[in-house]
CSV table of C-alpha atoms in Angstrom, one decimal:
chain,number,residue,atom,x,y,z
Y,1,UNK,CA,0.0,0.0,0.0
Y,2,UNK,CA,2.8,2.3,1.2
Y,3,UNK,CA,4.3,1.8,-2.5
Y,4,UNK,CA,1.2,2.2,-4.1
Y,5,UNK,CA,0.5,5.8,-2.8
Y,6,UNK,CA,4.2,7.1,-3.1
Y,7,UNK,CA,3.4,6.2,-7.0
Y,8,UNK,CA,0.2,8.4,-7.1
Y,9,UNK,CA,1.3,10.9,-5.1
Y,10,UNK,CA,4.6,10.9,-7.3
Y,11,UNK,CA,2.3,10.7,-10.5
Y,12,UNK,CA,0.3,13.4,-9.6
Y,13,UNK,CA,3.1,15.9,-8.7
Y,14,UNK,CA,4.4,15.2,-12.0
Y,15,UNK,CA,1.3,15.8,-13.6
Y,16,UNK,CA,0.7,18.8,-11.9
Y,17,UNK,CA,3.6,20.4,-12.7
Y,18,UNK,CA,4.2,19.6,-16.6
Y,19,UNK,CA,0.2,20.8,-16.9
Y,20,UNK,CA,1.4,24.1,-15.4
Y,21,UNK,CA,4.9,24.4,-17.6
Y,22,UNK,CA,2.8,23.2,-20.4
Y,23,UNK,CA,-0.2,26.0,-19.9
Y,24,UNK,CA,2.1,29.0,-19.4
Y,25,UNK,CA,4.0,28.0,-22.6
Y,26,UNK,CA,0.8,27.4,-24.5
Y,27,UNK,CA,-0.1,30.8,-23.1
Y,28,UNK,CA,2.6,32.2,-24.3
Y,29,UNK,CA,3.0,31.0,-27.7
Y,30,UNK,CA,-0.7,31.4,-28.5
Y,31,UNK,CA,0.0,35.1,-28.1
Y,32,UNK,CA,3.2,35.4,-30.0
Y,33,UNK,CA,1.5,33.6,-33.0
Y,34,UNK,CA,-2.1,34.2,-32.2
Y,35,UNK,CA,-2.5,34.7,-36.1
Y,36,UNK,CA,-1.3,32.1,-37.9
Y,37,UNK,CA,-3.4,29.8,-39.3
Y,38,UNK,CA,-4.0,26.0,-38.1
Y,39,UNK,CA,-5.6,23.0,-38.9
Y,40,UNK,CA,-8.9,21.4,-37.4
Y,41,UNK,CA,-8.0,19.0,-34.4
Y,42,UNK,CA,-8.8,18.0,-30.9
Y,43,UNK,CA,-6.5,16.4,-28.0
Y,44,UNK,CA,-8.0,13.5,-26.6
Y,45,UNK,CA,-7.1,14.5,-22.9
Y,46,UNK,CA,-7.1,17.8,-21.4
Y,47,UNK,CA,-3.1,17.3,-19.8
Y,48,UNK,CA,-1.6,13.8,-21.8
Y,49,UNK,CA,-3.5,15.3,-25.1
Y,50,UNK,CA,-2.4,12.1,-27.8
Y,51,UNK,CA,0.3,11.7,-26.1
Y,52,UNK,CA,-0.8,7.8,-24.6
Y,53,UNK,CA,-1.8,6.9,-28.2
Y,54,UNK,CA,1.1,8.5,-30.4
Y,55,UNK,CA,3.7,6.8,-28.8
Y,56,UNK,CA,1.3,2.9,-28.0
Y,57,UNK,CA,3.1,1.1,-30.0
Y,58,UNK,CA,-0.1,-0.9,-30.7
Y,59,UNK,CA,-1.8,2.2,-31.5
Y,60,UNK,CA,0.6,4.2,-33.4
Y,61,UNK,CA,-0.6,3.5,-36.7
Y,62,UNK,CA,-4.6,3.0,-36.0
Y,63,UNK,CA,-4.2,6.2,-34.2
Y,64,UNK,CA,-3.3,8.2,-37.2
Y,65,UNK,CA,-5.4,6.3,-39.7
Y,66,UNK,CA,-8.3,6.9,-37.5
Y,67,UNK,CA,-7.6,10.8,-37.2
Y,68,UNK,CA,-7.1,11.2,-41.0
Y,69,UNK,CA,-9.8,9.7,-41.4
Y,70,UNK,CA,-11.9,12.4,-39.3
Y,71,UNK,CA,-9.9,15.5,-40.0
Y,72,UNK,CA,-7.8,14.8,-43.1
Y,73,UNK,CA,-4.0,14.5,-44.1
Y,74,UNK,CA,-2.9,17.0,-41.2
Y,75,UNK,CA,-4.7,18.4,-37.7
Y,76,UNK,CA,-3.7,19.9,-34.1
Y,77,UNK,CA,-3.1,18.0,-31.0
Y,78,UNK,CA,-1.2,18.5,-28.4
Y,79,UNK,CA,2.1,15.4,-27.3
Y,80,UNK,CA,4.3,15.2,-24.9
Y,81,UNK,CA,2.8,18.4,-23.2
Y,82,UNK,CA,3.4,20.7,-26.4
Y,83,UNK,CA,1.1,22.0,-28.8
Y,84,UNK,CA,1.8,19.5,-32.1
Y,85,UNK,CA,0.6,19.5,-35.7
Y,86,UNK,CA,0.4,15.8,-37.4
Y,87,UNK,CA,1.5,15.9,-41.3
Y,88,UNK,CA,0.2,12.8,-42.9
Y,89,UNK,CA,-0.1,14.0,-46.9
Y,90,UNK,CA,2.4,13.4,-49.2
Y,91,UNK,CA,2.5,17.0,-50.3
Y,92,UNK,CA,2.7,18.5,-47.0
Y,93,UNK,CA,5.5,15.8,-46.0
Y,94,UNK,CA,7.3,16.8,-48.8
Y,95,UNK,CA,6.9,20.9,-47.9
Y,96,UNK,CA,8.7,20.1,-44.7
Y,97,UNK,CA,11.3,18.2,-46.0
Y,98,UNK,CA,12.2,21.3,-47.8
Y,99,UNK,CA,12.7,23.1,-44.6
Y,100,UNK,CA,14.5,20.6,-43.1
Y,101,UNK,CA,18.0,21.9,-45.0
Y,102,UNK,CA,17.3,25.5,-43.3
Y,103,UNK,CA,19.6,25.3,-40.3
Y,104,UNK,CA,17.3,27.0,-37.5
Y,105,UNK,CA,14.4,26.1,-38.8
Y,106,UNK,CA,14.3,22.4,-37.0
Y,107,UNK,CA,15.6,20.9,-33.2
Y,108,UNK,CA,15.7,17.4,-32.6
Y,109,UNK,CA,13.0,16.2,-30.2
Y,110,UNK,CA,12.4,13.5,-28.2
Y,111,UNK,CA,11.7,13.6,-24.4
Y,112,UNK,CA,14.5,13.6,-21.5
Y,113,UNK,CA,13.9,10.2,-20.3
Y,114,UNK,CA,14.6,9.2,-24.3
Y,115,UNK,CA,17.4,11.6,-24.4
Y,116,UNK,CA,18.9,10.0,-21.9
Y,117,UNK,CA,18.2,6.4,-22.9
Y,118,UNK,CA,20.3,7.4,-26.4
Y,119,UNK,CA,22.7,9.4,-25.0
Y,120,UNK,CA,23.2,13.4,-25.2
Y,121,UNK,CA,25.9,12.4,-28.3
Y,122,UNK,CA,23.4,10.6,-30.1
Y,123,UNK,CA,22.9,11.5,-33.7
Y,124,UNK,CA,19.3,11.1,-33.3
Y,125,UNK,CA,19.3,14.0,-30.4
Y,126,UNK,CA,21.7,16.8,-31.9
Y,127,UNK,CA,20.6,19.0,-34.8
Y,128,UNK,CA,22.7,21.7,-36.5
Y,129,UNK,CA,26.1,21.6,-36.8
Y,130,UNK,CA,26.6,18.9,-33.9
Y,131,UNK,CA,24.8,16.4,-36.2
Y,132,UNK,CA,26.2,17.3,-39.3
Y,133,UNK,CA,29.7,16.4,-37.5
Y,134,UNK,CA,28.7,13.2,-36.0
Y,135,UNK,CA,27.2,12.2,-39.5
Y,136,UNK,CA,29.7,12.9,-41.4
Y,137,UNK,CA,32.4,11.2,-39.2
Y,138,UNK,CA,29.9,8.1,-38.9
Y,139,UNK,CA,29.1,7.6,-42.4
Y,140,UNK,CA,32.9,7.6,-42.7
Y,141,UNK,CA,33.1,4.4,-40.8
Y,142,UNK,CA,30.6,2.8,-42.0
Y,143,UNK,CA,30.6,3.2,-46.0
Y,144,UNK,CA,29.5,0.6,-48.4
Y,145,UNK,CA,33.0,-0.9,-48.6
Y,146,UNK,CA,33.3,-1.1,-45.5
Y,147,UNK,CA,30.6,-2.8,-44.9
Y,148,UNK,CA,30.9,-5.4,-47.3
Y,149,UNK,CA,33.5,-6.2,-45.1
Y,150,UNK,CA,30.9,-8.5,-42.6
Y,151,UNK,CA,29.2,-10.2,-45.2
Y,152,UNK,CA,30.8,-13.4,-44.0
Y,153,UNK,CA,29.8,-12.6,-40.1
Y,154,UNK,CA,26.0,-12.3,-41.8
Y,155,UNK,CA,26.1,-15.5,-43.7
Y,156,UNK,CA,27.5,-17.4,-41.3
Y,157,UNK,CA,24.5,-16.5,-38.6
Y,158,UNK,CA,21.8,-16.7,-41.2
Y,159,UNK,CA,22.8,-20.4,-41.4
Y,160,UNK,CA,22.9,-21.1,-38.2
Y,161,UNK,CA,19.3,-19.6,-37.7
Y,162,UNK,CA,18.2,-21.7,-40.5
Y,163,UNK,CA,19.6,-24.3,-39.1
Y,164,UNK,CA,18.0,-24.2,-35.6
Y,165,UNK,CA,14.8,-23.6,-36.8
Y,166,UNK,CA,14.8,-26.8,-38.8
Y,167,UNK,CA,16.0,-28.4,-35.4
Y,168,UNK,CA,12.9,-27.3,-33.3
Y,169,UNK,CA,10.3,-30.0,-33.0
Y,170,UNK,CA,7.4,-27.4,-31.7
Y,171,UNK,CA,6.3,-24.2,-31.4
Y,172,UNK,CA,8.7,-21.6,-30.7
Y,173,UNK,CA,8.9,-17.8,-31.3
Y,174,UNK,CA,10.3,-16.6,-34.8
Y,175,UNK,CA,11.1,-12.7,-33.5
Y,176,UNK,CA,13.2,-14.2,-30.3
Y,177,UNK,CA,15.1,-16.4,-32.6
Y,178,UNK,CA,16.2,-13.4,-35.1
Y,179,UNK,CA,16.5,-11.0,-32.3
Y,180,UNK,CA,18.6,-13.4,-31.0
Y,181,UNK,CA,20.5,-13.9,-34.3
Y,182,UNK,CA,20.5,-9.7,-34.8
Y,183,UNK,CA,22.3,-9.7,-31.8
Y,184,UNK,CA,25.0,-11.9,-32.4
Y,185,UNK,CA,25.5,-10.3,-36.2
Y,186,UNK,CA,25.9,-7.2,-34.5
Y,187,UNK,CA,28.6,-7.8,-31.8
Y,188,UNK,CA,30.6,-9.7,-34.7
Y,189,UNK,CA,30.2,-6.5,-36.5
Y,190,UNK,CA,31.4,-4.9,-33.9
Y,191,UNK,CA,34.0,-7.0,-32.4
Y,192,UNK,CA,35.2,-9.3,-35.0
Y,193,UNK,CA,34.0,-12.5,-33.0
Y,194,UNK,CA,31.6,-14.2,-30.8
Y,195,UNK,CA,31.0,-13.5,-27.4
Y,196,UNK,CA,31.0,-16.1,-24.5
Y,197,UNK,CA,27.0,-17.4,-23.9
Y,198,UNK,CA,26.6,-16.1,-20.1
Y,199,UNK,CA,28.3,-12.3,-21.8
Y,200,UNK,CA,25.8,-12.5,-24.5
Y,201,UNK,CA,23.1,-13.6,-22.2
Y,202,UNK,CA,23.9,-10.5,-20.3
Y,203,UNK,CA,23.9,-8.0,-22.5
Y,204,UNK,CA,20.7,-9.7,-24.2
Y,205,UNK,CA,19.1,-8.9,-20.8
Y,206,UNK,CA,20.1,-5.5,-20.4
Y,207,UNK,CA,19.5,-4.3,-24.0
Y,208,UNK,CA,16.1,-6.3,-23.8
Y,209,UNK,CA,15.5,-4.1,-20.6
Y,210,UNK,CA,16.8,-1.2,-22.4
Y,211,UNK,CA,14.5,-1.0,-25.5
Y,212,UNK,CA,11.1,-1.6,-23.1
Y,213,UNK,CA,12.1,1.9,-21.4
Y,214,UNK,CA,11.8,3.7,-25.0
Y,215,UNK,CA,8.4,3.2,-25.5
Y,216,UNK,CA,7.8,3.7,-21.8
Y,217,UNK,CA,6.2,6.6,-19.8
Y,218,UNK,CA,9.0,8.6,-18.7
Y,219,UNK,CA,8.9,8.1,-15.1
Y,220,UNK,CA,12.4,7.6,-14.1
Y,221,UNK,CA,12.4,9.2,-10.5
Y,222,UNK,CA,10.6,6.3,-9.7
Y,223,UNK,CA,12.8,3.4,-8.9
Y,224,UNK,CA,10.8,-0.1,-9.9
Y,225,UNK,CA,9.6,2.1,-13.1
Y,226,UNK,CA,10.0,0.2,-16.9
Y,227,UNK,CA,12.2,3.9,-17.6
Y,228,UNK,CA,14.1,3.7,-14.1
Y,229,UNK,CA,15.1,-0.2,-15.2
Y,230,UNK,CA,16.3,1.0,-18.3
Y,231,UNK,CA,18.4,3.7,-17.2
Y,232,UNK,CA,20.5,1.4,-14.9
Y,233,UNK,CA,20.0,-1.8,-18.0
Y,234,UNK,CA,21.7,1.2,-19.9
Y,235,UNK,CA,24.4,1.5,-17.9
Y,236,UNK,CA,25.4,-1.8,-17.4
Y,237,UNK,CA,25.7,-2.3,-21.2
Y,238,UNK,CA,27.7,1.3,-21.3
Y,239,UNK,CA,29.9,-0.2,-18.5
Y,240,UNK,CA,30.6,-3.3,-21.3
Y,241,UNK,CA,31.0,-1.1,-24.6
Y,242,UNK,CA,33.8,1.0,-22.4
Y,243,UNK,CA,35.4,-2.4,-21.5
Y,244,UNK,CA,35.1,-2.7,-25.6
Y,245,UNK,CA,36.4,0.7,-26.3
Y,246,UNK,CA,39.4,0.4,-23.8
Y,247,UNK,CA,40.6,-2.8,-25.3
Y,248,UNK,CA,40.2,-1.9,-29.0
Y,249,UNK,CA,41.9,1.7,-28.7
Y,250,UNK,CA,45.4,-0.1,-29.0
Y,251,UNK,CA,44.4,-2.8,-31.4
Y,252,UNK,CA,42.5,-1.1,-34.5
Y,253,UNK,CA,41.6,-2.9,-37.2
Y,254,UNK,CA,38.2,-3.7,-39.5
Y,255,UNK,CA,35.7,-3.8,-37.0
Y,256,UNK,CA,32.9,-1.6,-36.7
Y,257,UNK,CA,33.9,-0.8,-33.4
Y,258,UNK,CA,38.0,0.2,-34.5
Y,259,UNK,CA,36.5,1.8,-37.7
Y,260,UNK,CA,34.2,4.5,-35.6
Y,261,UNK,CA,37.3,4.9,-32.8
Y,262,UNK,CA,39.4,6.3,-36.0
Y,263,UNK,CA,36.9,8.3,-37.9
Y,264,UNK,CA,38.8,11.4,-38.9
Y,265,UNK,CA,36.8,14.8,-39.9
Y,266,UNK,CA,38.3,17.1,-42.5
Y,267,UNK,CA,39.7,18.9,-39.3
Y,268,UNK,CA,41.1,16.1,-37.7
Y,269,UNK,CA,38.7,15.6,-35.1
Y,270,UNK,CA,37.6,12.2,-34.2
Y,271,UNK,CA,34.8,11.1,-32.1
Y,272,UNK,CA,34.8,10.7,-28.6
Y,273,UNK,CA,34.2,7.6,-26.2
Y,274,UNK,CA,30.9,8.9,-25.3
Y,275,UNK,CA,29.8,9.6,-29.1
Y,276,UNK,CA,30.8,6.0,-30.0
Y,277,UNK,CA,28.7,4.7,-27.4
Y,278,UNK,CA,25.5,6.9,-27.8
Y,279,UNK,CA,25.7,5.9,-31.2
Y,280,UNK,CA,26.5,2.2,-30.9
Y,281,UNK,CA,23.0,2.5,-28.9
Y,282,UNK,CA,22.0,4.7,-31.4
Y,283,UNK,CA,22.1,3.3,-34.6
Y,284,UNK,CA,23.4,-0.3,-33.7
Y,285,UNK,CA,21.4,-1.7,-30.4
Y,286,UNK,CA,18.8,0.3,-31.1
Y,287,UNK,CA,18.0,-1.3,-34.7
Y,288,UNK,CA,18.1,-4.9,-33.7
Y,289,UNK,CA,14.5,-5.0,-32.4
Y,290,UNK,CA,13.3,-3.0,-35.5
Y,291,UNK,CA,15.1,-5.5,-37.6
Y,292,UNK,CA,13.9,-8.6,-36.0
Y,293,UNK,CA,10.4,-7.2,-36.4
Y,294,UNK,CA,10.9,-6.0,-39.9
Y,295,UNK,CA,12.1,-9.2,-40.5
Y,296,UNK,CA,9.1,-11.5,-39.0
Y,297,UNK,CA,6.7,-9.3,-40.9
Y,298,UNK,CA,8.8,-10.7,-44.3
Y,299,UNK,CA,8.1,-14.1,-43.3
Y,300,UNK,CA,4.9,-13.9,-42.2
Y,301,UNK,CA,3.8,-12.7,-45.3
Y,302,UNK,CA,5.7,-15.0,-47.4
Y,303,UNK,CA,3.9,-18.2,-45.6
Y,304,UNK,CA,0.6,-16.5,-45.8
Y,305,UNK,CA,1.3,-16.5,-49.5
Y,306,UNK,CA,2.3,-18.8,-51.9
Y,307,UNK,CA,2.0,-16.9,-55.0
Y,308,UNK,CA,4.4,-14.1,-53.8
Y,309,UNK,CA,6.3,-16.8,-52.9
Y,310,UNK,CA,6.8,-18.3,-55.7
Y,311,UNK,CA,6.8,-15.0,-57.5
Y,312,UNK,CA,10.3,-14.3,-56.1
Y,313,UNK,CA,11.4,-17.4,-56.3
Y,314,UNK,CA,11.1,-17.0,-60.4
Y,315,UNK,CA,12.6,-13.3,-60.1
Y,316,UNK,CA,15.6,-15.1,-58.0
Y,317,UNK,CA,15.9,-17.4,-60.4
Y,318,UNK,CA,16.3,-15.2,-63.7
Y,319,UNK,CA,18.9,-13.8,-62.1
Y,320,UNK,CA,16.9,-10.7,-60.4
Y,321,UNK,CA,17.5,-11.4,-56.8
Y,322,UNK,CA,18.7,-8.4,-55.4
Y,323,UNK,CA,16.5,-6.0,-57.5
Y,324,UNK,CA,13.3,-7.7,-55.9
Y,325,UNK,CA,14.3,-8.9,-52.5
Y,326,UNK,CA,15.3,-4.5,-52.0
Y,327,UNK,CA,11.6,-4.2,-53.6
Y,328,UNK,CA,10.1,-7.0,-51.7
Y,329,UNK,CA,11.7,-5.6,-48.2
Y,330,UNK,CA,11.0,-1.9,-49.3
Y,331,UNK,CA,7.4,-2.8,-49.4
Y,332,UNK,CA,7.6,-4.6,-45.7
Y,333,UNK,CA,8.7,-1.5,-44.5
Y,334,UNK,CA,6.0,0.4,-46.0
Y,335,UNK,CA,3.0,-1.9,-44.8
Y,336,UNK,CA,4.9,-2.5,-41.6
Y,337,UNK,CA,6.9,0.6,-40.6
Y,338,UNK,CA,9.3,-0.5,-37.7
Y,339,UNK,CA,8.8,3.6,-36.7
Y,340,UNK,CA,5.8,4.6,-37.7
Y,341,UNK,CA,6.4,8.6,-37.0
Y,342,UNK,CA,9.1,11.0,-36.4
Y,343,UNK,CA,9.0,14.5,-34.4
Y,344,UNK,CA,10.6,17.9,-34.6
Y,345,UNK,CA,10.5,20.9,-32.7
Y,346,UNK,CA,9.8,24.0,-34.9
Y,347,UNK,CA,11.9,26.8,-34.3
Y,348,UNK,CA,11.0,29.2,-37.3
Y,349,UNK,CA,7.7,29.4,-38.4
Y,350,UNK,CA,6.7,26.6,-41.1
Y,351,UNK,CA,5.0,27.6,-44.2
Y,352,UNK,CA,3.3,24.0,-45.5
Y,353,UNK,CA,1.0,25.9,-48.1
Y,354,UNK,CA,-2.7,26.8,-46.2
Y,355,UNK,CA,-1.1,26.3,-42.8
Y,356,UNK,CA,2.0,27.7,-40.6
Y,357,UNK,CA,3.1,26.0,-38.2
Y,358,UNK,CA,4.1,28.3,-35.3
Y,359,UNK,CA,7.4,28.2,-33.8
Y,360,UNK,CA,7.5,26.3,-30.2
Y,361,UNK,CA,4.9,23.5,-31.8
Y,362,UNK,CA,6.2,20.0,-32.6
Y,363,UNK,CA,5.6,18.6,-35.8
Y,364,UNK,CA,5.0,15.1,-36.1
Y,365,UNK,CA,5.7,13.0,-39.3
Y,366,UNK,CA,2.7,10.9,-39.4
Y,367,UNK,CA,4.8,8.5,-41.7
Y,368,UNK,CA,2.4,5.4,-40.3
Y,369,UNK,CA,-1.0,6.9,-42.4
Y,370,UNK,CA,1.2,8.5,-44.8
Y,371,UNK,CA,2.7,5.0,-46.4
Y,372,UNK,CA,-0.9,3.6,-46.3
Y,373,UNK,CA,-2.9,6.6,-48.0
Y,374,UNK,CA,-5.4,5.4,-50.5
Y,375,UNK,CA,-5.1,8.6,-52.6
Y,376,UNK,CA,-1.3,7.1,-53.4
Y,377,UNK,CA,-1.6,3.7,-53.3
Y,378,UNK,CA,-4.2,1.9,-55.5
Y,379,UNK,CA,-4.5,-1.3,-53.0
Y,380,UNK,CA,-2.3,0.4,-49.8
Y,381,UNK,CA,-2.1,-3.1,-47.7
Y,382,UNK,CA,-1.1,-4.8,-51.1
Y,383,UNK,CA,2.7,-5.5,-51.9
Y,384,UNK,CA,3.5,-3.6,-55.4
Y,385,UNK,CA,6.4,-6.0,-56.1
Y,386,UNK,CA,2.9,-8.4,-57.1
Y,387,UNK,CA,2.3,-5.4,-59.5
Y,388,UNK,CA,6.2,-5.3,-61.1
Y,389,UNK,CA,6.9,-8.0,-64.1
């Protein structure tokens, strides 16, 4: 009982006093830009506004087919405690990419529980300059060249997950095998080699524990919380990647992991220990869950169908395998986005034809409705690859 009213207490406080930064900034935004036109839209609660269904990950996409549905390809709402604009139409979509070069016109956003979880270094977190630097030294360690580099490490576990699903005699769950499978591809990326079971175990665990906490509510000051777990989970993992980091600095060689510790910039600069890590989570840990998923959506729809089956099976076999297993996967990604929208936080006023966006609102990519839009796609939950002969 004594736990259960230091969590109410604690969730009301918190409550309380984001509804209360939240109103005076509304307040004060709604004056500065009192003018500028906006589109229909209602929050579903007066403090949380969509914020509980934006970021459901079982609701993310019926929530904004359901919306567009009622007030078209863009409307208001308020997430995350800000005012927000939702774009799911393909021409506004393509309006803001065109802002996105301006350099002020944009910040990264995410929330500071998430911010935390990726790390303050984290490409996904810095905008400006800051990311322009980390991208550029990134992509330099990890060009297609490179990369071709750990084709053998991806062969070798594909086999091996072929191989023990042939060996199971039951039931068993497809996404825990190939996250299991991601996992290992991705420390032989990084390392060059296998780790020990109980290690991989380990960080399994902690990076299991880790990935809950981003699509949880952000209540880290409260210790048994799913976002307090993952903030120590991510710790424990940062403890192993330094252990990584410490023994590769004197041994550098093709690895992922040697290739991002001597990145060089036009100026010299390298990245740091902390920027390697925030971006290992970044775009390494972080992808093996979307990866596993994307995956198991692949296979489920080849053994639901035969004929697109044995469609690429013929396109394999006159010699077209990589042009239609890219359009194959390029259409599981759009009928099953692995991150079904993206946020920014508008810092110049943003023209998208009949409305402006105001500076201080978010704008959400509604890329989830957007990739299933009738009005672009003649059959949306139907592969086009059927389409291609």
């Amino acid at each position: 009982m004594a736990h259960r009213r230091v969590l109410w207490l604690s969730l009301a406080c918190w409550a309380w006093w984001t509804w209360t930064w939240s109103f005076c900034g509304i307040r004060h935004r709604g004056a500065a830009c009192g003018n500028h036109a906006l589109p229909p839209g209602k929050a579903k609660l007066p403090i949380f506004g969509d914020t509980l269904e934006i970021l459901n990950p079982k609701k993310m996409v019926t929530y904004q087919t359901e919306r567009r549905q009622r007030w078209g390809s863009l409307w208001s709402t308020s997430v995350l405690f800000k005012k927000a604009v939702v774009i799911t139409g393909q021409r506004e979509m393509n309006l803001a990419r065109k802002h996105e070069s301006r350099p002020r016109a944009f910040e990264a956003f995410f929330p500071p529980h998430h911010q935390r979880l990726f790390g303050k270094m984290s490409l996904l977190v810095q905008s400006g300059a800051a990311h322009a630097r980390l991208r550029r030294l990134i992509q330099s360690a990890m060009t297609p060249k490179k990369v071709e580099k750990y084709q053998a490490f991806i062969d070798l576990a594909v086999r091996d997950f072929l191989s023990s699903c042939r060996s199971e005699l039951g039931h068993f769950s497809m996404t825990k095998k190939l996250q299991e499978t991601t996992l290992r591809i991705v420390v032989q990326v990084l390392l060059g080699e296998d780790l020990a079971e109980d290690e991989l175990d380990y960080l399994r665990t902690n990076l299991r524990i880790w990935g809950i906490g981003l699509l949880s509510a952000p209540l880290n000051f409260i210790p048994w919380s799913a976002a307090a777990r993952a903030m120590r989970a991510r710790g424990n993992v940062q403890k192993v990647l330094e252990k990584w980091i410490s023994e590769r600095s004197e041994k550098l060689d093709d690895t992922l992991l040697s290739q991002l510790l001597s990145a060089t910039d036009e100026d010299g600069s390298k990245l740091s220990s902390l920027e390697v890590i925030d971006n290992v989570f970044t775009l390494v840990f972080a992808g093996i869950d979307t990866t596993a998923s994307t995956l198991s959506s692949a296979l489920l729809k080849l053994s639901q169908s035969e004929d697109l089956l044995q469609l690429l099976r013929e396109k394999i076999a006159d010699g077209e395998a990589q042009r239609s297993l890219e359009m194959f996967l390029t259409e599981i990604l759009r009928t099953n986005p692995p991150a079904p929208f993206s946020m920014r936080l508008v810092r110049e006023p943003l023209d998208l034809g009949n409305v402006t966006v105001p500076s201080g609102y978010l704008l959400v990519y509604g890329l989830g409705a957007s990739l299933s839009d009738a009005s672009c796609y003649e059959n949306p939950e139907e592969l086009l690859i059927r389409q291609d002969e």
